[in-house]
PDB file of C-alpha atoms and ligand atoms in Angstrom:
ATOM      1  CA  MET A1318       9.556  16.606  35.129  1.00  0.00           C
ATOM      2  CA  ASP A1319      13.097  17.582  33.114  1.00  0.00           C
ATOM      3  CA  PRO A1320      12.225  20.518  30.883  1.00  0.00           C
ATOM      4  CA  ARG A1321      14.192  19.026  28.456  1.00  0.00           C
ATOM      5  CA  TYR A1322      11.905  17.909  25.522  1.00  0.00           C
ATOM      6  CA  ASP A1323      12.022  13.688  25.795  1.00  0.00           C
ATOM      7  CA  ILE A1324      10.356  11.535  23.402  1.00  0.00           C
ATOM      8  CA  PRO A1325       8.700   8.851  24.666  1.00  0.00           C
ATOM      9  CA  ARG A1326      11.362   5.694  24.490  1.00  0.00           C
ATOM     10  CA  ARG A1327       9.954   2.810  22.408  1.00  0.00           C
ATOM     11  CA  ALA A1328      10.746  -0.207  21.752  1.00  0.00           C
ATOM     12  CA  ALA A1329      13.600  -0.729  19.262  1.00  0.00           C
ATOM     13  CA  GLY A1330      15.992  -3.786  18.371  1.00  0.00           C
ATOM     14  CA  GLY A1331      19.231  -1.963  16.951  1.00  0.00           C
ATOM     15  CA  GLY A1332      21.756  -3.608  14.410  1.00  0.00           C
ATOM     16  CA  GLY A1333      21.333  -6.062  11.672  1.00  0.00           C
ATOM     17  CA  GLY A1334      21.565  -9.446  11.117  1.00  0.00           C
ATOM     18  CA  GLY A1335      19.462 -12.086  12.513  1.00  0.00           C
ATOM     19  CA  SER A1336      19.744 -14.129  15.698  1.00  0.00           C
ATOM     20  CA  ALA A1337      21.257 -17.717  15.714  1.00  0.00           C
ATOM     21  CA  ASN A1338      19.232 -20.989  17.009  1.00  0.00           C
ATOM     22  CA  SER A1339      20.409 -22.158  19.400  1.00  0.00           C
ATOM     23  CA  SER A1340      18.021 -24.726  19.831  1.00  0.00           C
ATOM     24  CA  PRO A1341      20.464 -27.990  21.619  1.00  0.00           C
ATOM     25  CA  ALA A1342      18.189 -30.065  19.252  1.00  0.00           C
ATOM     26  CA  LEU A1343      20.457 -28.723  16.766  1.00  0.00           C
ATOM     27  CA  GLY A1344      23.157 -31.424  15.119  1.00  0.00           C
ATOM     28  CA  ALA A1345      26.607 -29.306  14.604  1.00  0.00           C
ATOM     29  CA  GLN A1346      26.183 -29.465  10.736  1.00  0.00           C
ATOM     30  CA  SER A1347      23.104 -27.799  11.035  1.00  0.00           C
ATOM     31  CA  ARG A1348      24.489 -24.791  13.674  1.00  0.00           C
ATOM     32  CA  ARG A1349      27.020 -24.123  10.701  1.00  0.00           C
ATOM     33  CA  ARG A1350      24.746 -23.356   8.998  1.00  0.00           C
ATOM     34  CA  LYS A1351      23.773 -19.873   9.821  1.00  0.00           C
ATOM     35  CA  MET A1352      20.051 -18.937   8.883  1.00  0.00           C
ATOM     36  CA  PRO A1353      19.913 -15.953   6.349  1.00  0.00           C
ATOM     37  CA  PRO A1354      19.086 -12.442   8.183  1.00  0.00           C
ATOM     38  CA  ARG A1355      15.650 -11.825   7.427  1.00  0.00           C
ATOM     39  CA  PRO A1356      14.833  -9.226   4.857  1.00  0.00           C
ATOM     40  CA  ALA A1357      13.895  -6.002   5.551  1.00  0.00           C
ATOM     41  CA  ASP A1358      10.277  -5.448   5.381  1.00  0.00           C
ATOM     42  CA  PHE A1359      11.076  -1.876   4.454  1.00  0.00           C
ATOM     43  CA  LYS A1360      13.949   0.380   3.095  1.00  0.00           C
ATOM     44  CA  LEU A1361      13.843   3.925   4.220  1.00  0.00           C
ATOM     45  CA  GLN A1362      16.008   7.120   3.804  1.00  0.00           C
ATOM     46  CA  ILE A1363      16.604   9.677   6.650  1.00  0.00           C
ATOM     47  CA  ILE A1364      18.762  12.904   5.398  1.00  0.00           C
ATOM     48  CA  ILE A1365      20.296  14.737   7.894  1.00  0.00           C
ATOM     49  CA  ILE A1366      20.486  18.418   6.878  1.00  0.00           C
ATOM     50  CA  GLY A1367      21.634  21.707   9.136  1.00  0.00           C
ATOM     51  CA  SER A1368      24.833  24.104   9.102  1.00  0.00           C
ATOM     52  CA  ARG A1369      28.785  23.278   9.390  1.00  0.00           C
ATOM     53  CA  GLY A1370      29.629  21.815  12.802  1.00  0.00           C
ATOM     54  CA  VAL A1371      26.070  21.764  14.164  1.00  0.00           C
ATOM     55  CA  GLY A1372      26.843  17.680  15.206  1.00  0.00           C
ATOM     56  CA  LYS A1373      25.172  16.036  11.870  1.00  0.00           C
ATOM     57  CA  THR A1374      27.680  13.361  11.838  1.00  0.00           C
ATOM     58  CA  SER A1375      27.863  12.942  15.695  1.00  0.00           C
ATOM     59  CA  LEU A1376      24.407  12.569  15.563  1.00  0.00           C
ATOM     60  CA  MET A1377      24.323   9.981  12.729  1.00  0.00           C
ATOM     61  CA  GLU A1378      27.425   8.308  14.201  1.00  0.00           C
ATOM     62  CA  ARG A1379      25.903   8.285  17.786  1.00  0.00           C
ATOM     63  CA  PHE A1380      22.731   5.974  16.175  1.00  0.00           C
ATOM     64  CA  THR A1381      23.578   4.150  14.126  1.00  0.00           C
ATOM     65  CA  ASP A1382      27.675   2.913  16.568  1.00  0.00           C
ATOM     66  CA  ASP A1383      27.031   4.140  19.537  1.00  0.00           C
ATOM     67  CA  THR A1384      30.331   6.672  18.964  1.00  0.00           C
ATOM     68  CA  PHE A1385      31.334  10.327  19.955  1.00  0.00           C
ATOM     69  CA  CYS A1386      34.155  11.996  17.813  1.00  0.00           C
ATOM     70  CA  GLU A1387      35.303  15.146  19.636  1.00  0.00           C
ATOM     71  CA  ALA A1388      37.143  16.218  17.007  1.00  0.00           C
ATOM     72  CA  CYS A1389      35.626  15.367  13.896  1.00  0.00           C
ATOM     73  CA  LYS A1390      36.470  16.394  10.146  1.00  0.00           C
ATOM     74  CA  SER A1391      33.573  18.091   8.561  1.00  0.00           C
ATOM     75  CA  THR A1392      31.938  15.845   5.817  1.00  0.00           C
ATOM     76  CA  VAL A1393      32.342  17.291   2.556  1.00  0.00           C
ATOM     77  CA  GLY A1394      29.794  15.468  -0.302  1.00  0.00           C
ATOM     78  CA  VAL A1395      27.620  12.365   0.969  1.00  0.00           C
ATOM     79  CA  ASP A1396      28.375  10.194   3.922  1.00  0.00           C
ATOM     80  CA  PHE A1397      25.386   7.405   4.753  1.00  0.00           C
ATOM     81  CA  LYS A1398      25.388   4.548   7.457  1.00  0.00           C
ATOM     82  CA  ILE A1399      23.201   1.899   7.309  1.00  0.00           C
ATOM     83  CA  LYS A1400      21.079   0.497  10.154  1.00  0.00           C
ATOM     84  CA  THR A1401      18.179  -1.970  10.529  1.00  0.00           C
ATOM     85  CA  VAL A1402      15.611  -1.385  13.551  1.00  0.00           C
ATOM     86  CA  GLU A1403      12.436  -2.821  14.277  1.00  0.00           C
ATOM     87  CA  LEU A1404       9.338  -1.032  15.077  1.00  0.00           C
ATOM     88  CA  ARG A1405       5.492  -2.063  14.771  1.00  0.00           C
ATOM     89  CA  GLY A1406       6.881  -5.282  14.464  1.00  0.00           C
ATOM     90  CA  LYS A1407       8.622  -5.133  11.438  1.00  0.00           C
ATOM     91  CA  LYS A1408      12.110  -4.530  10.414  1.00  0.00           C
ATOM     92  CA  ILE A1409      13.405  -1.478   9.039  1.00  0.00           C
ATOM     93  CA  ARG A1410      16.632  -0.735   7.391  1.00  0.00           C
ATOM     94  CA  LEU A1411      17.324   2.590   7.556  1.00  0.00           C
ATOM     95  CA  GLN A1412      20.116   4.189   5.202  1.00  0.00           C
ATOM     96  CA  ILE A1413      20.424   7.724   6.985  1.00  0.00           C
ATOM     97  CA  CYS A1414      22.480  10.662   4.663  1.00  0.00           C
ATOM     98  CA  LEU A1415      24.389  13.371   5.621  1.00  0.00           C
ATOM     99  CA  THR A1416      23.784  16.891   3.773  1.00  0.00           C
ATOM    100  CA  VAL A1417      25.993  17.891   0.631  1.00  0.00           C
ATOM    101  CA  THR A1418      27.688  20.192   1.848  1.00  0.00           C
ATOM    102  CA  HIS A1419      29.257  21.763  -1.261  1.00  0.00           C
ATOM    103  CA  ARG A1420      32.223  24.291  -0.277  1.00  0.00           C
ATOM    104  CA  GLY A1421      34.163  26.996  -1.948  1.00  0.00           C
ATOM    105  CA  LYS A1422      36.045  30.308  -1.437  1.00  0.00           C
ATOM    106  CA  GLY A1423      35.440  29.581   2.785  1.00  0.00           C
ATOM    107  CA  ARG A1424      32.285  29.242   2.786  1.00  0.00           C
ATOM    108  CA  ASP A1425      29.071  26.625   2.989  1.00  0.00           C
ATOM    109  CA  TYR A1426      27.353  26.282  -0.291  1.00  0.00           C
ATOM    110  CA  LEU A1427      23.263  26.393  -0.024  1.00  0.00           C
ATOM    111  CA  ALA A1428      21.037  26.141  -2.809  1.00  0.00           C
ATOM    112  CA  GLY A1429      21.816  30.038  -4.840  1.00  0.00           C
ATOM    113  CA  SER A1430      24.806  30.749  -3.971  1.00  0.00           C
ATOM    114  CA  THR A1431      28.094  32.010  -5.689  1.00  0.00           C
ATOM    115  CA  VAL A1432      29.223  29.177  -7.994  1.00  0.00           C
ATOM    116  CA  THR A1433      29.236  28.641 -11.283  1.00  0.00           C
ATOM    117  CA  LEU A1434      26.278  27.971 -13.443  1.00  0.00           C
ATOM    118  CA  HIS A1435      27.692  25.170 -14.417  1.00  0.00           C
ATOM    119  CA  CYS A1436      28.781  24.110 -10.585  1.00  0.00           C
ATOM    120  CA  GLN A1437      24.861  25.203  -9.343  1.00  0.00           C
ATOM    121  CA  GLU A1438      23.689  23.174 -11.939  1.00  0.00           C
ATOM    122  CA  ARG A1439      25.678  19.803 -11.167  1.00  0.00           C
ATOM    123  CA  PHE A1440      24.557  20.752  -7.532  1.00  0.00           C
ATOM    124  CA  ASN A1441      20.855  21.097  -7.605  1.00  0.00           C
ATOM    125  CA  SER A1442      20.655  17.682  -9.986  1.00  0.00           C
ATOM    126  CA  ILE A1443      22.626  16.336  -6.930  1.00  0.00           C
ATOM    127  CA  THR A1444      21.356  17.574  -4.229  1.00  0.00           C
ATOM    128  CA  SER A1445      17.530  17.402  -5.320  1.00  0.00           C
ATOM    129  CA  ALA A1446      18.563  13.996  -5.874  1.00  0.00           C
ATOM    130  CA  TYR A1447      19.814  13.190  -2.299  1.00  0.00           C
ATOM    131  CA  TYR A1448      16.429  15.011  -0.944  1.00  0.00           C
ATOM    132  CA  ARG A1449      14.004  13.494  -3.196  1.00  0.00           C
ATOM    133  CA  GLY A1450      14.579   9.909  -2.374  1.00  0.00           C
ATOM    134  CA  ALA A1451      14.511  11.528   1.853  1.00  0.00           C
ATOM    135  CA  LYS A1452      10.942   9.708   3.786  1.00  0.00           C
ATOM    136  CA  GLY A1453      12.510  11.348   6.559  1.00  0.00           C
ATOM    137  CA  ILE A1454      14.485  14.837   7.233  1.00  0.00           C
ATOM    138  CA  VAL A1455      16.005  15.852  10.627  1.00  0.00           C
ATOM    139  CA  LEU A1456      17.002  19.640  10.394  1.00  0.00           C
ATOM    140  CA  VAL A1457      19.860  20.011  13.298  1.00  0.00           C
ATOM    141  CA  TYR A1458      21.132  23.429  14.840  1.00  0.00           C
ATOM    142  CA  ASP A1459      23.621  23.892  17.720  1.00  0.00           C
ATOM    143  CA  ILE A1460      21.691  25.216  20.431  1.00  0.00           C
ATOM    144  CA  THR A1461      25.023  27.447  21.250  1.00  0.00           C
ATOM    145  CA  LYS A1462      25.601  28.935  17.805  1.00  0.00           C
ATOM    146  CA  GLN A1463      23.238  31.663  16.466  1.00  0.00           C
ATOM    147  CA  GLU A1464      24.134  31.760  13.516  1.00  0.00           C
ATOM    148  CA  THR A1465      22.981  27.853  13.013  1.00  0.00           C
ATOM    149  CA  PHE A1466      19.251  28.910  13.954  1.00  0.00           C
ATOM    150  CA  GLU A1467      19.730  32.323  11.722  1.00  0.00           C
ATOM    151  CA  ASP A1468      20.126  29.687   8.396  1.00  0.00           C
ATOM    152  CA  LEU A1469      17.497  27.421   9.368  1.00  0.00           C
ATOM    153  CA  PRO A1470      14.779  29.149   6.588  1.00  0.00           C
ATOM    154  CA  LYS A1471      17.742  29.134   4.270  1.00  0.00           C
ATOM    155  CA  TRP A1472      17.544  24.983   4.461  1.00  0.00           C
ATOM    156  CA  MET A1473      13.470  24.732   5.030  1.00  0.00           C
ATOM    157  CA  LYS A1474      13.599  26.953   1.225  1.00  0.00           C
ATOM    158  CA  MET A1475      16.000  23.698   0.297  1.00  0.00           C
ATOM    159  CA  ILE A1476      12.648  21.087   1.300  1.00  0.00           C
ATOM    160  CA  ASP A1477      10.240  22.873   0.122  1.00  0.00           C
ATOM    161  CA  LYS A1478      12.585  23.202  -3.454  1.00  0.00           C
ATOM    162  CA  TYR A1479      13.728  19.301  -3.476  1.00  0.00           C
ATOM    163  CA  ALA A1480      12.177  17.378  -0.666  1.00  0.00           C
ATOM    164  CA  SER A1481       8.713  15.174  -1.443  1.00  0.00           C
ATOM    165  CA  GLU A1482       6.295  16.786   0.611  1.00  0.00           C
ATOM    166  CA  GLU A1483       4.927  13.765   2.259  1.00  0.00           C
ATOM    167  CA  ALA A1484       8.618  13.637   3.853  1.00  0.00           C
ATOM    168  CA  GLU A1485       8.817  13.603   8.268  1.00  0.00           C
ATOM    169  CA  LEU A1486       9.976  16.508   9.199  1.00  0.00           C
ATOM    170  CA  LEU A1487      11.771  17.012  12.492  1.00  0.00           C
ATOM    171  CA  LEU A1488      13.871  19.820  14.021  1.00  0.00           C
ATOM    172  CA  VAL A1489      16.950  19.084  16.761  1.00  0.00           C
ATOM    173  CA  GLY A1490      18.382  21.645  18.582  1.00  0.00           C
ATOM    174  CA  ASN A1491      21.669  19.912  19.413  1.00  0.00           C
ATOM    175  CA  LYS A1492      24.387  19.917  21.598  1.00  0.00           C
ATOM    176  CA  LEU A1493      22.153  20.110  24.923  1.00  0.00           C
ATOM    177  CA  ASP A1494      24.775  19.245  27.387  1.00  0.00           C
ATOM    178  CA  CYS A1495      26.055  22.714  26.301  1.00  0.00           C
ATOM    179  CA  GLU A1496      23.225  24.529  28.676  1.00  0.00           C
ATOM    180  CA  THR A1497      26.291  27.388  30.019  1.00  0.00           C
ATOM    181  CA  ASP A1498      26.589  27.949  26.895  1.00  0.00           C
ATOM    182  CA  ARG A1499      22.612  28.126  25.447  1.00  0.00           C
ATOM    183  CA  ILE A1500      22.383  30.727  23.157  1.00  0.00           C
ATOM    184  CA  ILE A1501      19.069  29.667  21.559  1.00  0.00           C
ATOM    185  CA  SER A1502      15.995  29.172  23.698  1.00  0.00           C
ATOM    186  CA  ARG A1503      13.597  25.667  23.622  1.00  0.00           C
ATOM    187  CA  GLN A1504      11.062  28.167  23.007  1.00  0.00           C
ATOM    188  CA  GLN A1505      12.700  29.319  19.817  1.00  0.00           C
ATOM    189  CA  GLY A1506      13.325  25.751  18.724  1.00  0.00           C
ATOM    190  CA  GLU A1507       9.791  25.408  19.636  1.00  0.00           C
ATOM    191  CA  ARG A1508       8.375  28.510  17.859  1.00  0.00           C
ATOM    192  CA  PHE A1509      10.420  27.752  14.669  1.00  0.00           C
ATOM    193  CA  ALA A1510       8.588  24.407  14.488  1.00  0.00           C
ATOM    194  CA  SER A1511       5.125  25.559  15.278  1.00  0.00           C
ATOM    195  CA  ARG A1512       5.092  27.650  12.546  1.00  0.00           C
ATOM    196  CA  ILE A1513       5.938  24.744   9.802  1.00  0.00           C
ATOM    197  CA  SER A1514       2.681  22.659   9.562  1.00  0.00           C
ATOM    198  CA  GLY A1515       3.333  18.288  10.609  1.00  0.00           C
ATOM    199  CA  MET A1516       7.336  19.359  11.763  1.00  0.00           C
ATOM    200  CA  ARG A1517       7.942  18.295  15.012  1.00  0.00           C
ATOM    201  CA  PHE A1518      11.167  19.484  17.406  1.00  0.00           C
ATOM    202  CA  CYS A1519      12.527  18.094  19.721  1.00  0.00           C
ATOM    203  CA  GLU A1520      16.942  18.655  21.602  1.00  0.00           C
ATOM    204  CA  ALA A1521      19.230  16.637  21.320  1.00  0.00           C
ATOM    205  CA  SER A1522      23.197  15.953  23.071  1.00  0.00           C
ATOM    206  CA  ALA A1523      25.128  13.472  20.458  1.00  0.00           C
ATOM    207  CA  LYS A1524      27.626  13.731  22.846  1.00  0.00           C
ATOM    208  CA  ASP A1525      26.026  12.810  25.933  1.00  0.00           C
ATOM    209  CA  ASN A1526      23.751  10.714  24.477  1.00  0.00           C
ATOM    210  CA  PHE A1527      20.358  12.097  25.125  1.00  0.00           C
ATOM    211  CA  ASN A1528      17.248  11.892  22.837  1.00  0.00           C
ATOM    212  CA  VAL A1529      19.209  10.466  19.774  1.00  0.00           C
ATOM    213  CA  ASP A1530      17.672   7.182  19.835  1.00  0.00           C
ATOM    214  CA  GLU A1531      14.751   8.852  20.075  1.00  0.00           C
ATOM    215  CA  ILE A1532      14.899  11.401  17.326  1.00  0.00           C
ATOM    216  CA  PHE A1533      15.278   8.825  14.014  1.00  0.00           C
ATOM    217  CA  LEU A1534      12.933   5.697  15.784  1.00  0.00           C
ATOM    218  CA  LYS A1535      10.321   8.543  16.650  1.00  0.00           C
ATOM    219  CA  LEU A1536      10.400   9.385  12.837  1.00  0.00           C
ATOM    220  CA  VAL A1537      10.123   6.294  11.507  1.00  0.00           C
ATOM    221  CA  ASP A1538       7.669   5.237  13.627  1.00  0.00           C
ATOM    222  CA  ASP A1539       5.395   8.522  11.873  1.00  0.00           C
ATOM    223  CA  ILE A1540       7.160   7.489   8.418  1.00  0.00           C
ATOM    224  CA  LEU A1541       5.496   3.967   9.154  1.00  0.00           C
ATOM    225  CA  SER A1542       1.941   5.479  10.600  1.00  0.00           C
ATOM    226  CA  LYS A1543       2.013   7.458   6.542  1.00  0.00           C
ATOM    227  CA  VAL A1544       3.137   4.398   4.457  1.00  0.00           C
ATOM    228  CA  ARG A1545       0.869   1.317   4.010  1.00  0.00           C
ATOM    229  CA  LEU A1546       2.240  -1.302   5.917  1.00  0.00           C
ATOM    230  CA  ASN A1547       2.221  -4.162   3.338  1.00  0.00           C
ATOM    231  CA  VAL A1548       4.141  -2.340  -0.193  1.00  0.00           C
ATOM    232  CA  PRO A1549       8.131  -1.994   0.828  1.00  0.00           C
ATOM    233  CA  GLU A1550      10.098   1.470   0.464  1.00  0.00           C
ATOM    234  CA  ILE A1551      12.695   1.118  -2.069  1.00  0.00           C
ATOM    235  CA  HIS A1552      15.049   4.349  -1.612  1.00  0.00           C
ATOM    236  CA  PHE A1553      17.783   3.043  -1.523  1.00  0.00           C
ATOM    237  CA  THR A1554      20.032   4.035  -4.754  1.00  0.00           C
ATOM    238  CA  GLN A1555      19.339   7.634  -4.758  1.00  0.00           C
ATOM    239  CA  CYS A1556      22.001   8.303  -2.376  1.00  0.00           C
ATOM    240  CA  ILE A1557      24.579   6.380  -3.923  1.00  0.00           C
ATOM    241  CA  HIS A1558      23.690   7.735  -7.298  1.00  0.00           C
ATOM    242  CA  CYS A1559      24.502  10.986  -5.296  1.00  0.00           C
ATOM    243  CA  LEU A1560      27.784   9.401  -4.407  1.00  0.00           C
ATOM    244  CA  VAL A1561      28.614   8.623  -7.829  1.00  0.00           C
ATOM    245  CA  HIS A1562      27.887  12.083  -8.982  1.00  0.00           C
ATOM    246  CA  PHE A1563      29.700  13.953  -6.345  1.00  0.00           C
ATOM    247  CA  GLY A1564      32.624  12.328  -7.345  1.00  0.00           C
ATOM    248  CA  SER A1565      32.703  13.890 -10.786  1.00  0.00           C
ATOM    249  CA  LEU A1566      31.592  17.179  -9.194  1.00  0.00           C
TER     250      LEU A1566
HETATM  251  N1  LIG B1401      29.147  19.471  23.287  1.00  0.00           N
HETATM  252  C1  LIG B1401      28.801  18.815  22.381  1.00  0.00           C
HETATM  253  N2  LIG B1401      29.718  18.507  21.354  1.00  0.00           N
HETATM  254  C2  LIG B1401      28.814  17.956  20.252  1.00  0.00           C
HETATM  255  C3  LIG B1401      27.747  17.705  20.037  1.00  0.00           C
HETATM  256  N3  LIG B1401      27.808  17.154  18.680  1.00  0.00           N
HETATM  257  C4  LIG B1401      29.103  17.122  17.981  1.00  0.00           C
HETATM  258  N4  LIG B1401      29.780  18.030  18.702  1.00  0.00           N
HETATM  259  C5  LIG B1401      31.506  18.203  18.431  1.00  0.00           C
HETATM  260  O1  LIG B1401      31.039  19.641  17.561  1.00  0.00           O
HETATM  261  C6  LIG B1401      31.325  19.869  15.961  1.00  0.00           C
HETATM  262  C7  LIG B1401      30.754  19.104  15.336  1.00  0.00           C
HETATM  263  O2  LIG B1401      30.193  17.997  14.907  1.00  0.00           O
HETATM  264  P1  LIG B1401      30.044  17.253  13.913  1.00  0.00           P
HETATM  265  O3  LIG B1401      29.236  15.711  13.879  1.00  0.00           O
HETATM  266  O4  LIG B1401      31.072  17.080  13.013  1.00  0.00           O
HETATM  267  O5  LIG B1401      29.068  18.206  12.884  1.00  0.00           O
HETATM  268  P2  LIG B1401      28.543  18.476  11.066  1.00  0.00           P
HETATM  269  O6  LIG B1401      27.342  18.930  11.664  1.00  0.00           O
HETATM  270  O7  LIG B1401      28.678  16.791  10.444  1.00  0.00           O
HETATM  271  O8  LIG B1401      29.802  19.174  11.047  1.00  0.00           O
HETATM  272  P3  LIG B1401      29.901  19.580   8.906  1.00  0.00           P
HETATM  273  O9  LIG B1401      30.683  17.936   8.593  1.00  0.00           O
HETATM  274  O10 LIG B1401      31.202  20.311   8.952  1.00  0.00           O
HETATM  275  O11 LIG B1401      28.730  19.983   8.407  1.00  0.00           O
HETATM  276  C8  LIG B1401      32.712  18.240  16.726  1.00  0.00           C
HETATM  277  O12 LIG B1401      33.765  18.917  17.351  1.00  0.00           O
HETATM  278  C9  LIG B1401      31.879  17.224  17.738  1.00  0.00           C
HETATM  279  O13 LIG B1401      32.646  17.167  18.831  1.00  0.00           O
HETATM  280  C10 LIG B1401      27.524  16.910  20.789  1.00  0.00           C
HETATM  281  O14 LIG B1401      25.962  16.654  21.520  1.00  0.00           O
HETATM  282  N5  LIG B1401      28.012  18.215  22.103  1.00  0.00           N
END
């Protein structure tokens, strides 16, 4: 068995949009009138957090567009993508948001860093909106960078402070393709996750597309297993608010 953690694949329909009805019984005119896509049964927000350069953008883009960029620019502010999946017979529109990484004097600002009070207050309000709306949180570190693992408790503080207690948590050790440069063992990652109630763990590679779909689909499946399936969840506006506010920071 592959020693790397492999979340079992689940059947899922990617991408958005409904399929065209290609029945030959339909005339040319009705073919021209496309059926509107079936609206989503659920709308869920997932956020990806973690230190700089761990591969947050890469994981998001691999999942949503199946692309990988070798030399991506750092994310500043909030970035998000939409992807529709089908799970448990439901159509789910996912909004995947990247963390707010507020930069200054060459360092990242997590909560409580050396920003001015005014700036800190605004940062806190943006951050809390961003975390509050999340039904799922993907916390990422880089298995080849010690400091990204050491930063995990700081990110957990942010989760404890801002996120809903109901949010599903998944710890991801990314860059599994760099096995020869590995610093953080799989056991260390597992041990960290096991100390946090309900937190799942897996290792992945955005570059090799290993475990990426599984991360998001497993998280969504866990979220769905908690929510009542007949009540749509609408939390989309949260990230849009983040974007608007961040623009004026
Ligand atoms: N080898 C390898 N490199 C990766 C992987 N994922 C991301 N990278 C690289 O790591 C660098 C940072 O990736 P990003 O996706 O921009 O990381 P990020 O966490 O979004 O970074 P910030 O926006 O700065 O916080 C880029 O050069 C990526 O090409 C991976 O799975 N394997």
